[in-house]
């Protein structure tokens, strides 16, 4: 069991759907991250939030929209995704953005039809 | 461009032997280094973190860092079949840039 909880675990959606991925941590961490991982590839950083403010957006398409409602929650809103967006989406958190290990949730496996 | 390089393997090691995993990084500004273990279909699990030159031991795992050579390694003693996984090396430059991962080394422990 991980201390970073992601829901849902699996999601299948059409290209015209709107859905959201959710992430929650109760470790008091002030940095949260979204990564995308394709099969047999390493995780790729998408977004970094530090103290609930977006600090890094790694040139991610606008069809992915992050939101950090409070220090424990992180959402990723999805709209008009493409089949190539099918991947494992990982949330992570750390005490702060620098020099601290990141702890990952179990991920959401996303399939775009 | 910040890069982390790992031999993708597979690296096959007999049960009970020492598994040695290596990693190099390109960004001299990198300050923090992490090893993650990832089983197929699962998320990365933190194994070790290391911040200063030298060795750091935790149970059967030893991480080694040499900043002059830009080299990080992970030794696994008394390898067990349950150690079979992909091991990801990650580097974090100073600041808020997030982690840069290597492509991972697929380790197979042969019973």
PDB file of C-alpha atoms in Angstrom:
ATOM      1  CA  UNK A   1       0.000   0.000   0.000  1.00  0.00           C
ATOM      2  CA  UNK A   2       1.254   3.458  -0.874  1.00  0.00           C
ATOM      3  CA  UNK A   3       0.663   6.697   1.021  1.00  0.00           C
ATOM      4  CA  UNK A   4      -0.228   8.453  -2.204  1.00  0.00           C
ATOM      5  CA  UNK A   5      -3.687   7.403  -3.348  1.00  0.00           C
ATOM      6  CA  UNK A   6      -4.777   7.667  -6.966  1.00  0.00           C
ATOM      7  CA  UNK A   7      -8.255   7.147  -8.374  1.00  0.00           C
ATOM      8  CA  UNK A   8      -9.472   5.600 -10.530  1.00  0.00           C
ATOM      9  CA  UNK A   9      -7.035   2.710 -11.000  1.00  0.00           C
ATOM     10  CA  UNK A  10      -8.240   2.138 -14.559  1.00  0.00           C
ATOM     11  CA  UNK A  11     -10.030   4.468 -16.960  1.00  0.00           C
ATOM     12  CA  UNK A  12     -11.288   3.901 -20.489  1.00  0.00           C
ATOM     13  CA  UNK A  13     -12.585   6.942 -22.316  1.00  0.00           C
ATOM     14  CA  UNK A  14     -13.453   8.116 -25.779  1.00  0.00           C
ATOM     15  CA  UNK A  15     -11.690  10.960 -27.511  1.00  0.00           C
ATOM     16  CA  UNK A  16     -14.592  13.346 -26.894  1.00  0.00           C
ATOM     17  CA  UNK A  17     -15.031  12.582 -23.208  1.00  0.00           C
ATOM     18  CA  UNK A  18     -14.057  14.723 -20.239  1.00  0.00           C
ATOM     19  CA  UNK A  19     -12.712  12.941 -17.182  1.00  0.00           C
ATOM     20  CA  UNK A  20     -10.482  13.668 -14.187  1.00  0.00           C
ATOM     21  CA  UNK A  21      -7.732  11.777 -12.421  1.00  0.00           C
ATOM     22  CA  UNK A  22      -7.393  12.327  -8.688  1.00  0.00           C
ATOM     23  CA  UNK A  23      -4.462  12.092  -6.322  1.00  0.00           C
ATOM     24  CA  UNK A  24      -4.374  12.504  -2.539  1.00  0.00           C
ATOM     25  CA  UNK A  25      -1.589  12.415   0.040  1.00  0.00           C
ATOM     26  CA  UNK A  26      -1.696  12.889   3.792  1.00  0.00           C
ATOM     27  CA  UNK A  27       2.025  13.029   4.515  1.00  0.00           C
ATOM     28  CA  UNK A  28       2.126  16.807   4.798  1.00  0.00           C
ATOM     29  CA  UNK A  29       4.141  17.053   1.593  1.00  0.00           C
ATOM     30  CA  UNK A  30       4.162  20.441  -0.125  1.00  0.00           C
ATOM     31  CA  UNK A  31       5.234  19.321  -3.598  1.00  0.00           C
ATOM     32  CA  UNK A  32       3.143  17.165  -5.926  1.00  0.00           C
ATOM     33  CA  UNK A  33       3.817  15.880  -9.413  1.00  0.00           C
ATOM     34  CA  UNK A  34       2.171  14.290 -12.430  1.00  0.00           C
ATOM     35  CA  UNK A  35       4.158  11.874 -14.603  1.00  0.00           C
ATOM     36  CA  UNK A  36       3.208   9.949 -17.733  1.00  0.00           C
ATOM     37  CA  UNK A  37       4.694   6.503 -18.352  1.00  0.00           C
ATOM     38  CA  UNK A  38       4.402   4.508 -21.564  1.00  0.00           C
ATOM     39  CA  UNK A  39       5.150   0.783 -21.635  1.00  0.00           C
ATOM     40  CA  UNK A  40       8.844  -0.086 -21.211  1.00  0.00           C
ATOM     41  CA  UNK A  41       9.740   3.610 -20.888  1.00  0.00           C
ATOM     42  CA  UNK A  42      10.699   5.665 -17.820  1.00  0.00           C
ATOM     43  CA  UNK A  43       8.255   8.133 -16.263  1.00  0.00           C
ATOM     44  CA  UNK A  44       8.160  11.535 -17.971  1.00  0.00           C
ATOM     45  CA  UNK A  45       7.496  14.627 -15.894  1.00  0.00           C
ATOM     46  CA  UNK A  46       4.351  16.568 -16.834  1.00  0.00           C
ATOM     47  CA  UNK A  47       3.618  19.054 -14.040  1.00  0.00           C
ATOM     48  CA  UNK A  48       5.082  20.151 -10.710  1.00  0.00           C
ATOM     49  CA  UNK A  49       3.146  21.910  -7.959  1.00  0.00           C
ATOM     50  CA  UNK A  50       4.968  23.565  -5.092  1.00  0.00           C
ATOM     51  CA  UNK A  51       2.887  24.952  -2.216  1.00  0.00           C
ATOM     52  CA  UNK A  52      -0.221  24.601  -4.398  1.00  0.00           C
ATOM     53  CA  UNK A  53       1.265  26.715  -7.183  1.00  0.00           C
ATOM     54  CA  UNK A  54       2.178  25.346 -10.590  1.00  0.00           C
ATOM     55  CA  UNK A  55       5.933  25.647 -10.908  1.00  0.00           C
ATOM     56  CA  UNK A  56       6.669  23.462 -13.929  1.00  0.00           C
ATOM     57  CA  UNK A  57       4.659  22.639 -17.033  1.00  0.00           C
ATOM     58  CA  UNK A  58       6.785  20.495 -19.297  1.00  0.00           C
ATOM     59  CA  UNK A  59       5.178  21.686 -22.537  1.00  0.00           C
ATOM     60  CA  UNK A  60       2.220  19.410 -22.014  1.00  0.00           C
ATOM     61  CA  UNK A  61      -0.693  19.790 -24.502  1.00  0.00           C
ATOM     62  CA  UNK A  62      -3.618  21.843 -23.244  1.00  0.00           C
ATOM     63  CA  UNK A  63      -5.901  18.803 -23.353  1.00  0.00           C
ATOM     64  CA  UNK A  64      -4.266  17.984 -19.983  1.00  0.00           C
ATOM     65  CA  UNK A  65      -5.202  20.512 -17.296  1.00  0.00           C
ATOM     66  CA  UNK A  66      -3.804  20.176 -13.755  1.00  0.00           C
ATOM     67  CA  UNK A  67      -5.438  21.534 -10.636  1.00  0.00           C
ATOM     68  CA  UNK A  68      -4.265  21.657  -7.025  1.00  0.00           C
ATOM     69  CA  UNK A  69      -7.264  22.497  -4.795  1.00  0.00           C
ATOM     70  CA  UNK A  70      -5.237  22.219  -1.588  1.00  0.00           C
ATOM     71  CA  UNK A  71      -1.953  20.865  -0.293  1.00  0.00           C
ATOM     72  CA  UNK A  72      -3.270  17.285  -0.126  1.00  0.00           C
ATOM     73  CA  UNK A  73      -5.064  17.018  -3.449  1.00  0.00           C
ATOM     74  CA  UNK A  74      -3.973  17.061  -7.061  1.00  0.00           C
ATOM     75  CA  UNK A  75      -6.241  16.584 -10.055  1.00  0.00           C
ATOM     76  CA  UNK A  76      -5.569  16.089 -13.737  1.00  0.00           C
ATOM     77  CA  UNK A  77      -8.475  17.065 -15.987  1.00  0.00           C
ATOM     78  CA  UNK A  78      -8.612  15.330 -19.345  1.00  0.00           C
ATOM     79  CA  UNK A  79     -10.442  16.508 -22.452  1.00  0.00           C
ATOM     80  CA  UNK A  80     -10.298  15.510 -26.111  1.00  0.00           C
ATOM     81  CA  UNK A  81      -7.449  13.087 -25.619  1.00  0.00           C
ATOM     82  CA  UNK A  82      -5.788  11.169 -28.435  1.00  0.00           C
ATOM     83  CA  UNK A  83      -5.061   7.422 -28.621  1.00  0.00           C
ATOM     84  CA  UNK A  84      -1.342   8.139 -28.074  1.00  0.00           C
ATOM     85  CA  UNK A  85      -2.250   9.537 -24.662  1.00  0.00           C
ATOM     86  CA  UNK A  86      -2.965   6.004 -23.463  1.00  0.00           C
ATOM     87  CA  UNK A  87      -0.450   5.378 -20.672  1.00  0.00           C
ATOM     88  CA  UNK A  88       0.043   4.946 -16.948  1.00  0.00           C
ATOM     89  CA  UNK A  89      -0.389   8.294 -15.193  1.00  0.00           C
ATOM     90  CA  UNK A  90       1.560   8.553 -11.975  1.00  0.00           C
ATOM     91  CA  UNK A  91       1.146  11.024  -9.149  1.00  0.00           C
ATOM     92  CA  UNK A  92       4.010  11.620  -6.710  1.00  0.00           C
ATOM     93  CA  UNK A  93       4.663  13.813  -3.707  1.00  0.00           C
ATOM     94  CA  UNK A  94       7.677  15.008  -1.716  1.00  0.00           C
ATOM     95  CA  UNK A  95       8.286  17.228   1.294  1.00  0.00           C
ATOM     96  CA  UNK A  96       9.468  19.985  -1.018  1.00  0.00           C
ATOM     97  CA  UNK A  97      10.532  20.228  -4.658  1.00  0.00           C
ATOM     98  CA  UNK A  98      14.302  20.022  -4.139  1.00  0.00           C
ATOM     99  CA  UNK A  99      16.525  17.349  -2.634  1.00  0.00           C
ATOM    100  CA  UNK A 100      13.713  15.155  -1.382  1.00  0.00           C
ATOM    101  CA  UNK A 101      12.670  11.705  -2.522  1.00  0.00           C
ATOM    102  CA  UNK A 102       9.383  11.456  -4.362  1.00  0.00           C
ATOM    103  CA  UNK A 103       6.820   8.863  -3.357  1.00  0.00           C
ATOM    104  CA  UNK A 104       4.585   7.511  -6.086  1.00  0.00           C
ATOM    105  CA  UNK A 105       0.971   6.427  -6.059  1.00  0.00           C
ATOM    106  CA  UNK A 106      -0.131   3.209  -7.768  1.00  0.00           C
ATOM    107  CA  UNK A 107      -1.077   5.114 -10.910  1.00  0.00           C
ATOM    108  CA  UNK A 108      -4.096   5.314 -13.188  1.00  0.00           C
ATOM    109  CA  UNK A 109      -3.960   3.191 -16.310  1.00  0.00           C
ATOM    110  CA  UNK A 110      -5.662   5.227 -19.011  1.00  0.00           C
ATOM    111  CA  UNK A 111      -6.906   3.858 -22.333  1.00  0.00           C
ATOM    112  CA  UNK A 112      -8.234   6.152 -25.049  1.00  0.00           C
ATOM    113  CA  UNK A 113     -10.551   4.547 -27.580  1.00  0.00           C
TER     114      UNK A 113
ATOM    115  CA  UNK B   1      20.083  18.586 -22.125  1.00  0.00           C
ATOM    116  CA  UNK B   2      19.920  16.685 -18.855  1.00  0.00           C
ATOM    117  CA  UNK B   3      20.329  12.952 -19.372  1.00  0.00           C
ATOM    118  CA  UNK B   4      20.577   9.895 -17.174  1.00  0.00           C
ATOM    119  CA  UNK B   5      22.019   6.802 -18.822  1.00  0.00           C
ATOM    120  CA  UNK B   6      21.535   3.189 -17.786  1.00  0.00           C
ATOM    121  CA  UNK B   7      22.217  -0.120 -19.473  1.00  0.00           C
ATOM    122  CA  UNK B   8      18.763  -1.479 -20.244  1.00  0.00           C
ATOM    123  CA  UNK B   9      19.840  -5.114 -19.804  1.00  0.00           C
ATOM    124  CA  UNK B  10      18.519  -7.601 -19.118  1.00  0.00           C
ATOM    125  CA  UNK B  11      21.080  -8.206 -16.396  1.00  0.00           C
ATOM    126  CA  UNK B  12      20.957 -11.802 -15.234  1.00  0.00           C
ATOM    127  CA  UNK B  13      22.397 -12.663 -11.794  1.00  0.00           C
ATOM    128  CA  UNK B  14      22.319 -15.992  -9.901  1.00  0.00           C
ATOM    129  CA  UNK B  15      20.368 -16.110  -6.667  1.00  0.00           C
ATOM    130  CA  UNK B  16      22.564 -15.228  -3.699  1.00  0.00           C
ATOM    131  CA  UNK B  17      25.077 -13.257  -5.777  1.00  0.00           C
ATOM    132  CA  UNK B  18      25.669  -9.496  -5.843  1.00  0.00           C
ATOM    133  CA  UNK B  19      23.778  -7.525  -8.483  1.00  0.00           C
ATOM    134  CA  UNK B  20      25.530  -4.335  -9.636  1.00  0.00           C
ATOM    135  CA  UNK B  21      23.514  -1.642 -11.401  1.00  0.00           C
ATOM    136  CA  UNK B  22      25.147   1.443 -12.883  1.00  0.00           C
ATOM    137  CA  UNK B  23      24.038   4.881 -13.954  1.00  0.00           C
ATOM    138  CA  UNK B  24      25.717   8.011 -15.346  1.00  0.00           C
ATOM    139  CA  UNK B  25      24.312  11.519 -15.557  1.00  0.00           C
ATOM    140  CA  UNK B  26      25.147  14.508 -17.708  1.00  0.00           C
ATOM    141  CA  UNK B  27      24.108  17.486 -15.574  1.00  0.00           C
ATOM    142  CA  UNK B  28      26.913  18.439 -13.182  1.00  0.00           C
ATOM    143  CA  UNK B  29      24.393  20.560 -11.298  1.00  0.00           C
ATOM    144  CA  UNK B  30      22.534  17.463 -10.150  1.00  0.00           C
ATOM    145  CA  UNK B  31      22.516  17.240  -6.382  1.00  0.00           C
ATOM    146  CA  UNK B  32      20.231  14.371  -5.436  1.00  0.00           C
ATOM    147  CA  UNK B  33      20.062  10.834  -6.754  1.00  0.00           C
ATOM    148  CA  UNK B  34      17.502   8.102  -6.282  1.00  0.00           C
ATOM    149  CA  UNK B  35      17.036   4.452  -7.118  1.00  0.00           C
ATOM    150  CA  UNK B  36      13.528   3.156  -7.732  1.00  0.00           C
ATOM    151  CA  UNK B  37      12.372  -0.412  -8.241  1.00  0.00           C
ATOM    152  CA  UNK B  38       9.456  -1.023 -10.585  1.00  0.00           C
ATOM    153  CA  UNK B  39       7.711  -4.333 -11.024  1.00  0.00           C
ATOM    154  CA  UNK B  40       5.881  -4.907 -14.293  1.00  0.00           C
ATOM    155  CA  UNK B  41       2.544  -3.083 -14.282  1.00  0.00           C
ATOM    156  CA  UNK B  42       3.263  -1.370 -10.948  1.00  0.00           C
ATOM    157  CA  UNK B  43       4.429   2.086  -9.937  1.00  0.00           C
ATOM    158  CA  UNK B  44       8.036   2.983  -8.996  1.00  0.00           C
ATOM    159  CA  UNK B  45       9.015   2.256  -5.397  1.00  0.00           C
ATOM    160  CA  UNK B  46      11.820   4.230  -3.729  1.00  0.00           C
ATOM    161  CA  UNK B  47      14.759   2.003  -2.775  1.00  0.00           C
ATOM    162  CA  UNK B  48      17.581   4.408  -1.955  1.00  0.00           C
ATOM    163  CA  UNK B  49      18.430   8.091  -2.008  1.00  0.00           C
ATOM    164  CA  UNK B  50      21.974   9.473  -1.965  1.00  0.00           C
ATOM    165  CA  UNK B  51      23.201  13.055  -1.856  1.00  0.00           C
ATOM    166  CA  UNK B  52      26.939  13.009  -1.094  1.00  0.00           C
ATOM    167  CA  UNK B  53      29.954  11.179  -2.432  1.00  0.00           C
ATOM    168  CA  UNK B  54      30.635   7.732  -1.047  1.00  0.00           C
ATOM    169  CA  UNK B  55      28.566   4.743  -0.029  1.00  0.00           C
ATOM    170  CA  UNK B  56      25.198   4.539   1.678  1.00  0.00           C
ATOM    171  CA  UNK B  57      23.967   1.199   2.973  1.00  0.00           C
ATOM    172  CA  UNK B  58      20.436   0.087   3.817  1.00  0.00           C
ATOM    173  CA  UNK B  59      19.984  -3.603   4.478  1.00  0.00           C
ATOM    174  CA  UNK B  60      20.961  -5.562   1.368  1.00  0.00           C
ATOM    175  CA  UNK B  61      21.216  -2.383  -0.711  1.00  0.00           C
ATOM    176  CA  UNK B  62      24.239  -0.096  -1.098  1.00  0.00           C
ATOM    177  CA  UNK B  63      24.156   3.068  -3.180  1.00  0.00           C
ATOM    178  CA  UNK B  64      27.406   4.631  -4.348  1.00  0.00           C
ATOM    179  CA  UNK B  65      27.913   8.157  -5.679  1.00  0.00           C
ATOM    180  CA  UNK B  66      30.932   9.688  -7.393  1.00  0.00           C
ATOM    181  CA  UNK B  67      30.147  13.259  -8.454  1.00  0.00           C
ATOM    182  CA  UNK B  68      33.530  13.787 -10.083  1.00  0.00           C
ATOM    183  CA  UNK B  69      32.841  10.882 -12.446  1.00  0.00           C
ATOM    184  CA  UNK B  70      29.083  11.647 -12.582  1.00  0.00           C
ATOM    185  CA  UNK B  71      28.400   8.052 -11.670  1.00  0.00           C
ATOM    186  CA  UNK B  72      25.845   6.386  -9.418  1.00  0.00           C
ATOM    187  CA  UNK B  73      25.535   2.684  -8.672  1.00  0.00           C
ATOM    188  CA  UNK B  74      23.336   0.313  -6.706  1.00  0.00           C
ATOM    189  CA  UNK B  75      24.582  -2.965  -5.263  1.00  0.00           C
ATOM    190  CA  UNK B  76      22.129  -5.636  -4.150  1.00  0.00           C
ATOM    191  CA  UNK B  77      23.696  -8.304  -1.930  1.00  0.00           C
ATOM    192  CA  UNK B  78      22.306 -11.820  -1.523  1.00  0.00           C
ATOM    193  CA  UNK B  79      20.031 -11.329  -4.536  1.00  0.00           C
ATOM    194  CA  UNK B  80      16.606 -12.925  -4.294  1.00  0.00           C
ATOM    195  CA  UNK B  81      14.151 -13.856  -7.071  1.00  0.00           C
ATOM    196  CA  UNK B  82      11.844 -11.159  -5.647  1.00  0.00           C
ATOM    197  CA  UNK B  83      14.511  -8.583  -6.610  1.00  0.00           C
ATOM    198  CA  UNK B  84      13.734  -9.264 -10.276  1.00  0.00           C
ATOM    199  CA  UNK B  85      12.368  -5.952 -11.560  1.00  0.00           C
ATOM    200  CA  UNK B  86      13.324  -2.855 -13.510  1.00  0.00           C
ATOM    201  CA  UNK B  87      15.564  -0.493 -11.551  1.00  0.00           C
ATOM    202  CA  UNK B  88      15.275   3.192 -12.403  1.00  0.00           C
ATOM    203  CA  UNK B  89      18.037   5.660 -11.633  1.00  0.00           C
ATOM    204  CA  UNK B  90      16.857   9.251 -11.191  1.00  0.00           C
ATOM    205  CA  UNK B  91      18.711  12.528 -10.788  1.00  0.00           C
ATOM    206  CA  UNK B  92      17.414  15.843  -9.546  1.00  0.00           C
ATOM    207  CA  UNK B  93      19.259  19.049 -10.339  1.00  0.00           C
ATOM    208  CA  UNK B  94      19.301  21.747  -7.699  1.00  0.00           C
ATOM    209  CA  UNK B  95      16.036  23.663  -7.833  1.00  0.00           C
ATOM    210  CA  UNK B  96      12.530  22.723  -8.851  1.00  0.00           C
ATOM    211  CA  UNK B  97      13.054  20.742 -12.016  1.00  0.00           C
ATOM    212  CA  UNK B  98      11.623  17.415 -10.928  1.00  0.00           C
ATOM    213  CA  UNK B  99      13.289  14.071 -11.526  1.00  0.00           C
ATOM    214  CA  UNK B 100      15.054  12.953 -14.691  1.00  0.00           C
ATOM    215  CA  UNK B 101      14.881   9.180 -15.016  1.00  0.00           C
ATOM    216  CA  UNK B 102      17.146   6.788 -16.838  1.00  0.00           C
ATOM    217  CA  UNK B 103      15.503   4.198 -19.057  1.00  0.00           C
ATOM    218  CA  UNK B 104      15.927   1.559 -16.355  1.00  0.00           C
ATOM    219  CA  UNK B 105      17.825  -1.717 -16.074  1.00  0.00           C
ATOM    220  CA  UNK B 106      15.838  -4.935 -16.219  1.00  0.00           C
ATOM    221  CA  UNK B 107      17.285  -7.245 -13.545  1.00  0.00           C
ATOM    222  CA  UNK B 108      16.602 -10.987 -13.548  1.00  0.00           C
ATOM    223  CA  UNK B 109      17.605 -13.086 -10.536  1.00  0.00           C
ATOM    224  CA  UNK B 110      17.955 -16.707 -11.565  1.00  0.00           C
ATOM    225  CA  UNK B 111      16.914 -19.275  -8.885  1.00  0.00           C
TER     226      UNK B 111
END
